[in-house]
mmCIF file with all atom_site columns, C-alpha atoms in Angstrom:
data_model
loop_
_atom_site.group_PDB
_atom_site.id
_atom_site.type_symbol
_atom_site.label_atom_id
_atom_site.label_alt_id
_atom_site.label_comp_id
_atom_site.label_asym_id
_atom_site.label_entity_id
_atom_site.label_seq_id
_atom_site.pdbx_PDB_ins_code
_atom_site.Cartn_x
_atom_site.Cartn_y
_atom_site.Cartn_z
_atom_site.occupancy
_atom_site.B_iso_or_equiv
_atom_site.pdbx_formal_charge
_atom_site.auth_seq_id
_atom_site.auth_comp_id
_atom_site.auth_asym_id
_atom_site.auth_atom_id
_atom_site.pdbx_PDB_model_num
ATOM 1   C CA . MET A 1 1   ? 158.785 214.451 71.683 1.00 49.00 ? 1   MET A CA 1
ATOM 2   C CA . LYS A 1 2   ? 159.238 215.091 75.350 1.00 46.00 ? 2   LYS A CA 1
ATOM 3   C CA . THR A 1 3   ? 156.911 212.285 76.129 1.00 47.00 ? 3   THR A CA 1
ATOM 4   C CA . ILE A 1 4   ? 158.849 209.819 73.957 1.00 48.00 ? 4   ILE A CA 1
ATOM 5   C CA . TRP A 1 5   ? 162.109 210.927 75.605 1.00 41.00 ? 5   TRP A CA 1
ATOM 6   C CA . MET A 1 6   ? 160.686 210.503 79.029 1.00 43.00 ? 6   MET A CA 1
ATOM 7   C CA . MET A 1 7   ? 159.399 206.956 78.028 1.00 49.00 ? 7   MET A CA 1
ATOM 8   C CA . GLY A 1 8   ? 162.933 206.032 77.032 1.00 46.00 ? 8   GLY A CA 1
ATOM 9   C CA . LEU A 1 9   ? 164.539 207.459 80.150 1.00 42.00 ? 9   LEU A CA 1
ATOM 10  C CA . PHE A 1 10  ? 161.881 205.769 82.423 1.00 44.00 ? 10  PHE A CA 1
ATOM 11  C CA . GLY A 1 11  ? 162.515 202.477 80.570 1.00 50.00 ? 11  GLY A CA 1
ATOM 12  C CA . ALA A 1 12  ? 166.349 202.753 81.213 1.00 46.00 ? 12  ALA A CA 1
ATOM 13  C CA . LEU A 1 13  ? 165.913 203.685 84.767 1.00 45.00 ? 13  LEU A CA 1
ATOM 14  C CA . LEU A 1 14  ? 163.390 200.725 85.337 1.00 49.00 ? 14  LEU A CA 1
ATOM 15  C CA . LEU A 1 15  ? 165.624 198.224 83.642 1.00 51.00 ? 15  LEU A CA 1
ATOM 16  C CA . ALA A 1 16  ? 168.898 199.484 85.150 1.00 48.00 ? 16  ALA A CA 1
ATOM 17  C CA . GLY A 1 17  ? 167.375 199.622 88.667 1.00 47.00 ? 17  GLY A CA 1
ATOM 18  C CA . SER A 1 18  ? 167.325 195.861 88.971 1.00 46.00 ? 18  SER A CA 1
ATOM 19  C CA . ALA A 1 19  ? 170.245 194.982 86.791 1.00 48.00 ? 19  ALA A CA 1
ATOM 20  C CA . GLN A 1 20  ? 172.047 193.138 89.511 1.00 52.00 ? 20  GLN A CA 1
ATOM 21  C CA . ALA A 1 21  ? 170.431 189.881 88.776 1.00 74.00 ? 21  ALA A CA 1
ATOM 22  C CA . ASP A 1 22  ? 168.785 188.573 85.555 1.00 86.00 ? 22  ASP A CA 1
ATOM 23  C CA . ARG A 1 23  ? 165.115 189.147 85.745 1.00 93.00 ? 23  ARG A CA 1
ATOM 24  C CA . ASP A 1 24  ? 162.239 186.784 84.646 1.00 94.00 ? 24  ASP A CA 1
ATOM 25  C CA . PRO A 1 25  ? 161.962 187.326 80.848 1.00 91.00 ? 25  PRO A CA 1
ATOM 26  C CA . GLU A 1 26  ? 158.188 186.748 80.777 1.00 93.00 ? 26  GLU A CA 1
ATOM 27  C CA . ALA A 1 27  ? 157.639 189.229 83.563 1.00 95.00 ? 27  ALA A CA 1
ATOM 28  C CA . LEU A 1 28  ? 159.745 191.833 81.488 1.00 94.00 ? 28  LEU A CA 1
ATOM 29  C CA . ALA A 1 29  ? 157.756 190.951 78.304 1.00 94.00 ? 29  ALA A CA 1
ATOM 30  C CA . ARG A 1 30  ? 154.335 191.294 80.100 1.00 93.00 ? 30  ARG A CA 1
ATOM 31  C CA . THR A 1 31  ? 155.144 194.528 81.949 1.00 91.00 ? 31  THR A CA 1
ATOM 32  C CA . TRP A 1 32  ? 157.550 196.782 80.034 1.00 90.00 ? 32  TRP A CA 1
ATOM 33  C CA . CYS A 1 33  ? 157.429 195.282 76.409 1.00 96.00 ? 33  CYS A CA 1
ATOM 34  C CA . ALA A 1 34  ? 153.650 195.008 76.551 1.00 96.00 ? 34  ALA A CA 1
ATOM 35  C CA . ASN A 1 35  ? 153.228 198.819 76.758 1.00 95.00 ? 35  ASN A CA 1
ATOM 36  C CA . CYS A 1 36  ? 154.050 199.080 73.024 1.00 96.00 ? 36  CYS A CA 1
ATOM 37  C CA . HIS A 1 37  ? 153.957 195.537 71.585 1.00 97.00 ? 37  HIS A CA 1
ATOM 38  C CA . GLY A 1 38  ? 151.232 193.998 73.511 1.00 97.00 ? 38  GLY A CA 1
ATOM 39  C CA . ALA A 1 39  ? 151.645 191.184 76.106 1.00 96.00 ? 39  ALA A CA 1
ATOM 40  C CA . ASP A 1 40  ? 151.356 188.678 73.364 1.00 97.00 ? 40  ASP A CA 1
ATOM 41  C CA . GLY A 1 41  ? 153.399 190.479 70.840 1.00 98.00 ? 41  GLY A CA 1
ATOM 42  C CA . ASN A 1 42  ? 150.388 191.283 68.653 1.00 98.00 ? 42  ASN A CA 1
ATOM 43  C CA . SER A 1 43  ? 150.600 195.185 68.783 1.00 97.00 ? 43  SER A CA 1
ATOM 44  C CA . VAL A 1 44  ? 147.546 197.145 67.739 1.00 95.00 ? 44  VAL A CA 1
ATOM 45  C CA . SER A 1 45  ? 149.372 200.344 66.840 1.00 95.00 ? 45  SER A CA 1
ATOM 46  C CA . PRO A 1 46  ? 151.217 200.492 63.375 1.00 95.00 ? 46  PRO A CA 1
ATOM 47  C CA . LEU A 1 47  ? 153.809 202.477 65.351 1.00 95.00 ? 47  LEU A CA 1
ATOM 48  C CA . PHE A 1 48  ? 155.121 199.472 66.880 1.00 97.00 ? 48  PHE A CA 1
ATOM 49  C CA . PRO A 1 49  ? 155.873 196.066 65.175 1.00 97.00 ? 49  PRO A CA 1
ATOM 50  C CA . ARG A 1 50  ? 154.030 192.991 65.827 1.00 98.00 ? 50  ARG A CA 1
ATOM 51  C CA . ILE A 1 51  ? 156.673 190.512 67.325 1.00 98.00 ? 51  ILE A CA 1
ATOM 52  C CA . ALA A 1 52  ? 154.496 187.627 68.091 1.00 98.00 ? 52  ALA A CA 1
ATOM 53  C CA . GLY A 1 53  ? 156.074 184.566 66.417 1.00 98.00 ? 53  GLY A CA 1
ATOM 54  C CA . GLN A 1 54  ? 159.030 186.563 65.239 1.00 97.00 ? 54  GLN A CA 1
ATOM 55  C CA . GLN A 1 55  ? 162.238 184.457 65.049 1.00 96.00 ? 55  GLN A CA 1
ATOM 56  C CA . ALA A 1 56  ? 163.949 184.332 68.369 1.00 97.00 ? 56  ALA A CA 1
ATOM 57  C CA . ALA A 1 57  ? 167.374 184.662 66.952 1.00 96.00 ? 57  ALA A CA 1
ATOM 58  C CA . TYR A 1 58  ? 166.436 187.643 64.802 1.00 95.00 ? 58  TYR A CA 1
ATOM 59  C CA . LEU A 1 59  ? 164.670 189.308 67.798 1.00 96.00 ? 59  LEU A CA 1
ATOM 60  C CA . GLY A 1 60  ? 167.664 188.766 69.950 1.00 97.00 ? 60  GLY A CA 1
ATOM 61  C CA . GLN A 1 61  ? 170.008 190.218 67.356 1.00 95.00 ? 61  GLN A CA 1
ATOM 62  C CA . GLN A 1 62  ? 167.811 193.426 67.056 1.00 95.00 ? 62  GLN A CA 1
ATOM 63  C CA . LEU A 1 63  ? 167.631 193.905 70.832 1.00 96.00 ? 63  LEU A CA 1
ATOM 64  C CA . LYS A 1 64  ? 171.468 193.755 70.912 1.00 96.00 ? 64  LYS A CA 1
ATOM 65  C CA . LEU A 1 65  ? 171.647 196.290 68.096 1.00 94.00 ? 65  LEU A CA 1
ATOM 66  C CA . PHE A 1 66  ? 169.315 198.486 70.205 1.00 94.00 ? 66  PHE A CA 1
ATOM 67  C CA . ARG A 1 67  ? 171.398 197.957 73.226 1.00 97.00 ? 67  ARG A CA 1
ATOM 68  C CA . GLU A 1 68  ? 174.561 198.945 71.286 1.00 95.00 ? 68  GLU A CA 1
ATOM 69  C CA . GLN A 1 69  ? 172.646 201.907 69.729 1.00 94.00 ? 69  GLN A CA 1
ATOM 70  C CA . SER A 1 70  ? 173.811 200.547 66.348 1.00 90.00 ? 70  SER A CA 1
ATOM 71  C CA . ARG A 1 71  ? 170.138 201.000 64.900 1.00 89.00 ? 71  ARG A CA 1
ATOM 72  C CA . SER A 1 72  ? 169.845 204.815 64.494 1.00 84.00 ? 72  SER A CA 1
ATOM 73  C CA . ASP A 1 73  ? 166.509 205.429 63.017 1.00 88.00 ? 73  ASP A CA 1
ATOM 74  C CA . GLN A 1 74  ? 164.349 207.863 65.035 1.00 90.00 ? 74  GLN A CA 1
ATOM 75  C CA . ALA A 1 75  ? 162.016 205.224 66.513 1.00 89.00 ? 75  ALA A CA 1
ATOM 76  C CA . ALA A 1 76  ? 164.803 203.066 67.621 1.00 89.00 ? 76  ALA A CA 1
ATOM 77  C CA . HIS A 1 77  ? 166.372 205.956 69.389 1.00 91.00 ? 77  HIS A CA 1
ATOM 78  C CA . ASP A 1 78  ? 163.061 207.239 70.804 1.00 93.00 ? 78  ASP A CA 1
ATOM 79  C CA . TYR A 1 79  ? 161.699 203.762 72.044 1.00 92.00 ? 79  TYR A CA 1
ATOM 80  C CA . MET A 1 80  ? 164.170 201.187 72.159 1.00 95.00 ? 80  MET A CA 1
ATOM 81  C CA . TRP A 1 81  ? 167.774 202.438 73.161 1.00 94.00 ? 81  TRP A CA 1
ATOM 82  C CA . GLY A 1 82  ? 166.763 203.211 76.709 1.00 93.00 ? 82  GLY A CA 1
ATOM 83  C CA . VAL A 1 83  ? 164.831 199.964 77.194 1.00 91.00 ? 83  VAL A CA 1
ATOM 84  C CA . ALA A 1 84  ? 167.317 197.667 75.686 1.00 94.00 ? 84  ALA A CA 1
ATOM 85  C CA . GLY A 1 85  ? 170.246 199.450 77.182 1.00 93.00 ? 85  GLY A CA 1
ATOM 86  C CA . GLY A 1 86  ? 169.548 197.752 80.571 1.00 92.00 ? 86  GLY A CA 1
ATOM 87  C CA . LEU A 1 87  ? 169.169 194.062 79.335 1.00 96.00 ? 87  LEU A CA 1
ATOM 88  C CA . SER A 1 88  ? 171.663 191.511 79.917 1.00 96.00 ? 88  SER A CA 1
ATOM 89  C CA . ASP A 1 89  ? 172.378 188.766 77.237 1.00 97.00 ? 89  ASP A CA 1
ATOM 90  C CA . ALA A 1 90  ? 170.270 186.303 79.153 1.00 96.00 ? 90  ALA A CA 1
ATOM 91  C CA . GLU A 1 91  ? 167.251 188.586 79.493 1.00 97.00 ? 91  GLU A CA 1
ATOM 92  C CA . ILE A 1 92  ? 167.506 189.370 75.740 1.00 97.00 ? 92  ILE A CA 1
ATOM 93  C CA . ALA A 1 93  ? 167.591 185.685 74.971 1.00 97.00 ? 93  ALA A CA 1
ATOM 94  C CA . GLY A 1 94  ? 164.680 185.105 77.238 1.00 97.00 ? 94  GLY A CA 1
ATOM 95  C CA . VAL A 1 95  ? 162.400 187.980 75.954 1.00 98.00 ? 95  VAL A CA 1
ATOM 96  C CA . ALA A 1 96  ? 163.152 187.012 72.451 1.00 98.00 ? 96  ALA A CA 1
ATOM 97  C CA . GLY A 1 97  ? 162.063 183.376 73.256 1.00 98.00 ? 97  GLY A CA 1
ATOM 98  C CA . TYR A 1 98  ? 159.069 184.380 74.967 1.00 98.00 ? 98  TYR A CA 1
ATOM 99  C CA . PHE A 1 99  ? 157.714 186.459 71.906 1.00 98.00 ? 99  PHE A CA 1
ATOM 100 C CA . ALA A 1 100 ? 158.760 183.867 69.383 1.00 98.00 ? 100 ALA A CA 1
ATOM 101 C CA . ALA A 1 101 ? 156.554 181.381 71.148 1.00 98.00 ? 101 ALA A CA 1
ATOM 102 C CA . GLN A 1 102 ? 153.509 183.595 71.032 1.00 98.00 ? 102 GLN A CA 1
ATOM 103 C CA . THR A 1 103 ? 150.825 182.972 68.312 1.00 98.00 ? 103 THR A CA 1
ATOM 104 C CA . PRO A 1 104 ? 150.650 185.707 65.662 1.00 97.00 ? 104 PRO A CA 1
ATOM 105 C CA . LYS A 1 105 ? 147.078 186.927 65.022 1.00 96.00 ? 105 LYS A CA 1
ATOM 106 C CA . PRO A 1 106 ? 145.645 187.762 61.471 1.00 93.00 ? 106 PRO A CA 1
ATOM 107 C CA . ASN A 1 107 ? 146.086 191.398 60.613 1.00 92.00 ? 107 ASN A CA 1
ATOM 108 C CA . TYR A 1 108 ? 143.707 192.016 57.843 1.00 81.00 ? 108 TYR A CA 1
ATOM 109 C CA . ALA A 1 109 ? 142.915 195.546 56.794 1.00 71.00 ? 109 ALA A CA 1
ATOM 110 C CA . ALA A 1 110 ? 140.146 196.917 54.818 1.00 59.00 ? 110 ALA A CA 1
ATOM 111 C CA . GLY A 1 111 ? 140.983 198.395 51.399 1.00 57.00 ? 111 GLY A CA 1
ATOM 112 C CA . ASP A 1 112 ? 141.499 197.722 47.725 1.00 58.00 ? 112 ASP A CA 1
ATOM 113 C CA . ALA A 1 113 ? 141.747 194.009 47.317 1.00 59.00 ? 113 ALA A CA 1
ATOM 114 C CA . ALA A 1 114 ? 143.610 194.377 44.060 1.00 61.00 ? 114 ALA A CA 1
ATOM 115 C CA . ARG A 1 115 ? 146.418 196.589 45.644 1.00 73.00 ? 115 ARG A CA 1
ATOM 116 C CA . PRO A 1 116 ? 148.475 193.793 47.093 1.00 89.00 ? 116 PRO A CA 1
ATOM 117 C CA . ALA A 1 117 ? 148.663 191.813 43.746 1.00 92.00 ? 117 ALA A CA 1
ATOM 118 C CA . VAL A 1 118 ? 151.846 193.800 42.614 1.00 94.00 ? 118 VAL A CA 1
ATOM 119 C CA . GLY A 1 119 ? 153.323 193.128 46.162 1.00 95.00 ? 119 GLY A CA 1
ATOM 120 C CA . LYS A 1 120 ? 152.692 189.463 45.950 1.00 96.00 ? 120 LYS A CA 1
ATOM 121 C CA . GLU A 1 121 ? 154.563 189.211 42.422 1.00 96.00 ? 121 GLU A CA 1
ATOM 122 C CA . ILE A 1 122 ? 157.494 191.089 43.969 1.00 97.00 ? 122 ILE A CA 1
ATOM 123 C CA . PHE A 1 123 ? 157.504 188.708 47.024 1.00 97.00 ? 123 PHE A CA 1
ATOM 124 C CA . LEU A 1 124 ? 157.244 185.602 44.934 1.00 97.00 ? 124 LEU A CA 1
ATOM 125 C CA . ARG A 1 125 ? 159.242 186.483 41.978 1.00 97.00 ? 125 ARG A CA 1
ATOM 126 C CA . GLY A 1 126 ? 161.284 189.778 42.659 1.00 97.00 ? 126 GLY A CA 1
ATOM 127 C CA . LYS A 1 127 ? 161.716 192.534 39.896 1.00 96.00 ? 127 LYS A CA 1
ATOM 128 C CA . GLY A 1 128 ? 164.268 192.317 37.125 1.00 92.00 ? 128 GLY A CA 1
ATOM 129 C CA . ASP A 1 129 ? 167.869 191.774 38.151 1.00 90.00 ? 129 ASP A CA 1
ATOM 130 C CA . SER A 1 130 ? 168.163 194.090 41.053 1.00 88.00 ? 130 SER A CA 1
ATOM 131 C CA . VAL A 1 131 ? 165.302 192.989 43.364 1.00 96.00 ? 131 VAL A CA 1
ATOM 132 C CA . PRO A 1 132 ? 165.316 189.221 44.162 1.00 96.00 ? 132 PRO A CA 1
ATOM 133 C CA . ALA A 1 133 ? 162.189 187.407 45.293 1.00 97.00 ? 133 ALA A CA 1
ATOM 134 C CA . CYS A 1 134 ? 161.545 188.316 48.893 1.00 97.00 ? 134 CYS A CA 1
ATOM 135 C CA . PHE A 1 135 ? 160.672 184.729 49.874 1.00 97.00 ? 135 PHE A CA 1
ATOM 136 C CA . ALA A 1 136 ? 164.252 183.639 49.300 1.00 96.00 ? 136 ALA A CA 1
ATOM 137 C CA . CYS A 1 137 ? 165.315 185.292 52.457 1.00 95.00 ? 137 CYS A CA 1
ATOM 138 C CA . HIS A 1 138 ? 162.124 185.574 54.446 1.00 97.00 ? 138 HIS A CA 1
ATOM 139 C CA . GLY A 1 139 ? 160.470 182.247 53.782 1.00 97.00 ? 139 GLY A CA 1
ATOM 140 C CA . PRO A 1 140 ? 157.688 181.050 51.352 1.00 96.00 ? 140 PRO A CA 1
ATOM 141 C CA . ARG A 1 141 ? 155.103 182.434 53.702 1.00 96.00 ? 141 ARG A CA 1
ATOM 142 C CA . ALA A 1 142 ? 157.188 185.211 55.123 1.00 97.00 ? 142 ALA A CA 1
ATOM 143 C CA . GLU A 1 143 ? 157.613 183.380 58.385 1.00 97.00 ? 143 GLU A CA 1
ATOM 144 C CA . GLY A 1 144 ? 161.282 184.455 58.613 1.00 96.00 ? 144 GLY A CA 1
ATOM 145 C CA . THR A 1 145 ? 164.538 182.890 59.397 1.00 92.00 ? 145 THR A CA 1
ATOM 146 C CA . GLU A 1 146 ? 167.341 183.460 61.938 1.00 87.00 ? 146 GLU A CA 1
ATOM 147 C CA . GLN A 1 147 ? 168.838 186.183 59.689 1.00 89.00 ? 147 GLN A CA 1
ATOM 148 C CA . ALA A 1 148 ? 165.729 187.558 58.198 1.00 94.00 ? 148 ALA A CA 1
ATOM 149 C CA . PRO A 1 149 ? 162.586 188.790 60.166 1.00 96.00 ? 149 PRO A CA 1
ATOM 150 C CA . ARG A 1 150 ? 159.067 187.424 60.001 1.00 97.00 ? 150 ARG A CA 1
ATOM 151 C CA . LEU A 1 151 ? 157.051 189.781 57.872 1.00 97.00 ? 151 LEU A CA 1
ATOM 152 C CA . ALA A 1 152 ? 153.717 188.015 57.722 1.00 97.00 ? 152 ALA A CA 1
ATOM 153 C CA . GLY A 1 153 ? 150.931 189.837 59.483 1.00 96.00 ? 153 GLY A CA 1
ATOM 154 C CA . GLN A 1 154 ? 153.181 192.918 60.217 1.00 97.00 ? 154 GLN A CA 1
ATOM 155 C CA . HIS A 1 155 ? 151.495 196.356 60.063 1.00 97.00 ? 155 HIS A CA 1
ATOM 156 C CA . ALA A 1 156 ? 151.680 197.646 56.525 1.00 96.00 ? 156 ALA A CA 1
ATOM 157 C CA . ALA A 1 157 ? 152.460 201.265 57.793 1.00 96.00 ? 157 ALA A CA 1
ATOM 158 C CA . TYR A 1 158 ? 155.367 199.873 59.988 1.00 96.00 ? 158 TYR A CA 1
ATOM 159 C CA . LEU A 1 159 ? 156.800 197.781 57.075 1.00 96.00 ? 159 LEU A CA 1
ATOM 160 C CA . LEU A 1 160 ? 156.626 200.808 54.673 1.00 95.00 ? 160 LEU A CA 1
ATOM 161 C CA . LYS A 1 161 ? 158.412 202.988 57.318 1.00 95.00 ? 161 LYS A CA 1
ATOM 162 C CA . GLN A 1 162 ? 161.171 200.342 57.730 1.00 94.00 ? 162 GLN A CA 1
ATOM 163 C CA . LEU A 1 163 ? 161.551 199.980 53.963 1.00 95.00 ? 163 LEU A CA 1
ATOM 164 C CA . HIS A 1 164 ? 162.110 203.770 53.725 1.00 94.00 ? 164 HIS A CA 1
ATOM 165 C CA . VAL A 1 165 ? 164.630 203.505 56.619 1.00 92.00 ? 165 VAL A CA 1
ATOM 166 C CA . PHE A 1 166 ? 166.536 200.766 54.654 1.00 89.00 ? 166 PHE A CA 1
ATOM 167 C CA . SER A 1 167 ? 167.098 203.437 51.726 1.00 86.00 ? 167 SER A CA 1
ATOM 168 C CA . THR A 1 168 ? 169.364 205.168 54.345 1.00 85.00 ? 168 THR A CA 1
ATOM 169 C CA . SER A 1 169 ? 172.357 204.120 56.392 1.00 80.00 ? 169 SER A CA 1
ATOM 170 C CA . GLN A 1 170 ? 170.328 204.054 59.597 1.00 82.00 ? 170 GLN A CA 1
ATOM 171 C CA . ARG A 1 171 ? 170.316 200.238 59.800 1.00 81.00 ? 171 ARG A CA 1
ATOM 172 C CA . PRO A 1 172 ? 173.784 199.193 58.959 1.00 75.00 ? 172 PRO A CA 1
ATOM 173 C CA . ALA A 1 173 ? 173.145 195.546 59.674 1.00 70.00 ? 173 ALA A CA 1
ATOM 174 C CA . ALA A 1 174 ? 170.739 195.531 56.672 1.00 77.00 ? 174 ALA A CA 1
ATOM 175 C CA . VAL A 1 175 ? 172.990 196.528 53.881 1.00 80.00 ? 175 VAL A CA 1
ATOM 176 C CA . SER A 1 176 ? 171.484 194.064 51.370 1.00 85.00 ? 176 SER A CA 1
ATOM 177 C CA . MET A 1 177 ? 168.097 195.753 51.702 1.00 91.00 ? 177 MET A CA 1
ATOM 178 C CA . GLN A 1 178 ? 169.381 199.201 50.607 1.00 87.00 ? 178 GLN A CA 1
ATOM 179 C CA . ALA A 1 179 ? 169.955 198.118 47.053 1.00 85.00 ? 179 ALA A CA 1
ATOM 180 C CA . ILE A 1 180 ? 166.694 196.196 47.042 1.00 90.00 ? 180 ILE A CA 1
ATOM 181 C CA . VAL A 1 181 ? 164.525 199.067 48.229 1.00 92.00 ? 181 VAL A CA 1
ATOM 182 C CA . HIS A 1 182 ? 166.139 201.415 45.622 1.00 91.00 ? 182 HIS A CA 1
ATOM 183 C CA . GLY A 1 183 ? 164.902 198.999 42.904 1.00 94.00 ? 183 GLY A CA 1
ATOM 184 C CA . LEU A 1 184 ? 161.234 199.575 43.778 1.00 95.00 ? 184 LEU A CA 1
ATOM 185 C CA . ASN A 1 185 ? 158.940 202.615 43.475 1.00 95.00 ? 185 ASN A CA 1
ATOM 186 C CA . GLU A 1 186 ? 156.675 203.930 45.964 1.00 95.00 ? 186 GLU A CA 1
ATOM 187 C CA . GLU A 1 187 ? 153.577 202.163 44.599 1.00 95.00 ? 187 GLU A CA 1
ATOM 188 C CA . GLU A 1 188 ? 155.468 198.835 44.514 1.00 95.00 ? 188 GLU A CA 1
ATOM 189 C CA . LEU A 1 189 ? 156.606 199.513 48.181 1.00 96.00 ? 189 LEU A CA 1
ATOM 190 C CA . ASN A 1 190 ? 153.096 200.206 49.276 1.00 95.00 ? 190 ASN A CA 1
ATOM 191 C CA . SER A 1 191 ? 151.613 197.107 47.550 1.00 95.00 ? 191 SER A CA 1
ATOM 192 C CA . LEU A 1 192 ? 154.411 194.848 49.069 1.00 96.00 ? 192 LEU A CA 1
ATOM 193 C CA . ALA A 1 193 ? 153.502 196.096 52.505 1.00 96.00 ? 193 ALA A CA 1
ATOM 194 C CA . ALA A 1 194 ? 149.854 195.593 52.064 1.00 95.00 ? 194 ALA A CA 1
ATOM 195 C CA . TYR A 1 195 ? 150.402 191.976 50.709 1.00 95.00 ? 195 TYR A CA 1
ATOM 196 C CA . LEU A 1 196 ? 152.645 191.083 53.763 1.00 96.00 ? 196 LEU A CA 1
ATOM 197 C CA . GLN A 1 197 ? 150.194 192.521 56.178 1.00 95.00 ? 197 GLN A CA 1
ATOM 198 C CA . GLY A 1 198 ? 147.530 190.289 54.815 1.00 93.00 ? 198 GLY A CA 1
ATOM 199 C CA . LEU A 1 199 ? 149.486 186.980 55.042 1.00 92.00 ? 199 LEU A CA 1
#
């Protein structure tokens, strides 16, 4: 935990130290952001989301929420509050645009090939009256929109962690997801995450 806290503090100091003028967004992305997300946004660790090809407007919105400390889940606190706290609006827009322009790489995982079948059904058709089809907000191939993130190719473990966060009040900007998550059981959540990783 101390290492994580030090990372956040170092990030805040690094970014705040040159806050007098906007910095080159690509340089920020390739130096600081790359530590967790990879220089091209295709992170290899499921601790950190893959942000290559993510919608620029969505990324920008999330960076502002981190900067405002509105996202209060533990990972947001540990990794992103300090980093985003020193970013200007122009730098946020530039970093978001840089990662949006990167090419997402396939993220296939070995495992039970039948497992994502239930997840595919939920993504395309929803479940009963309480869970709408995911594609209605996230796009037919989970490519995302300005309001909803790209989910295709995301680490299943990261998706599952965020789905559990949605069941709390730690992501207030995603109120609509709270009711949806409560309509799915653990096996369905796992299957949905596995399906999305394979897209």
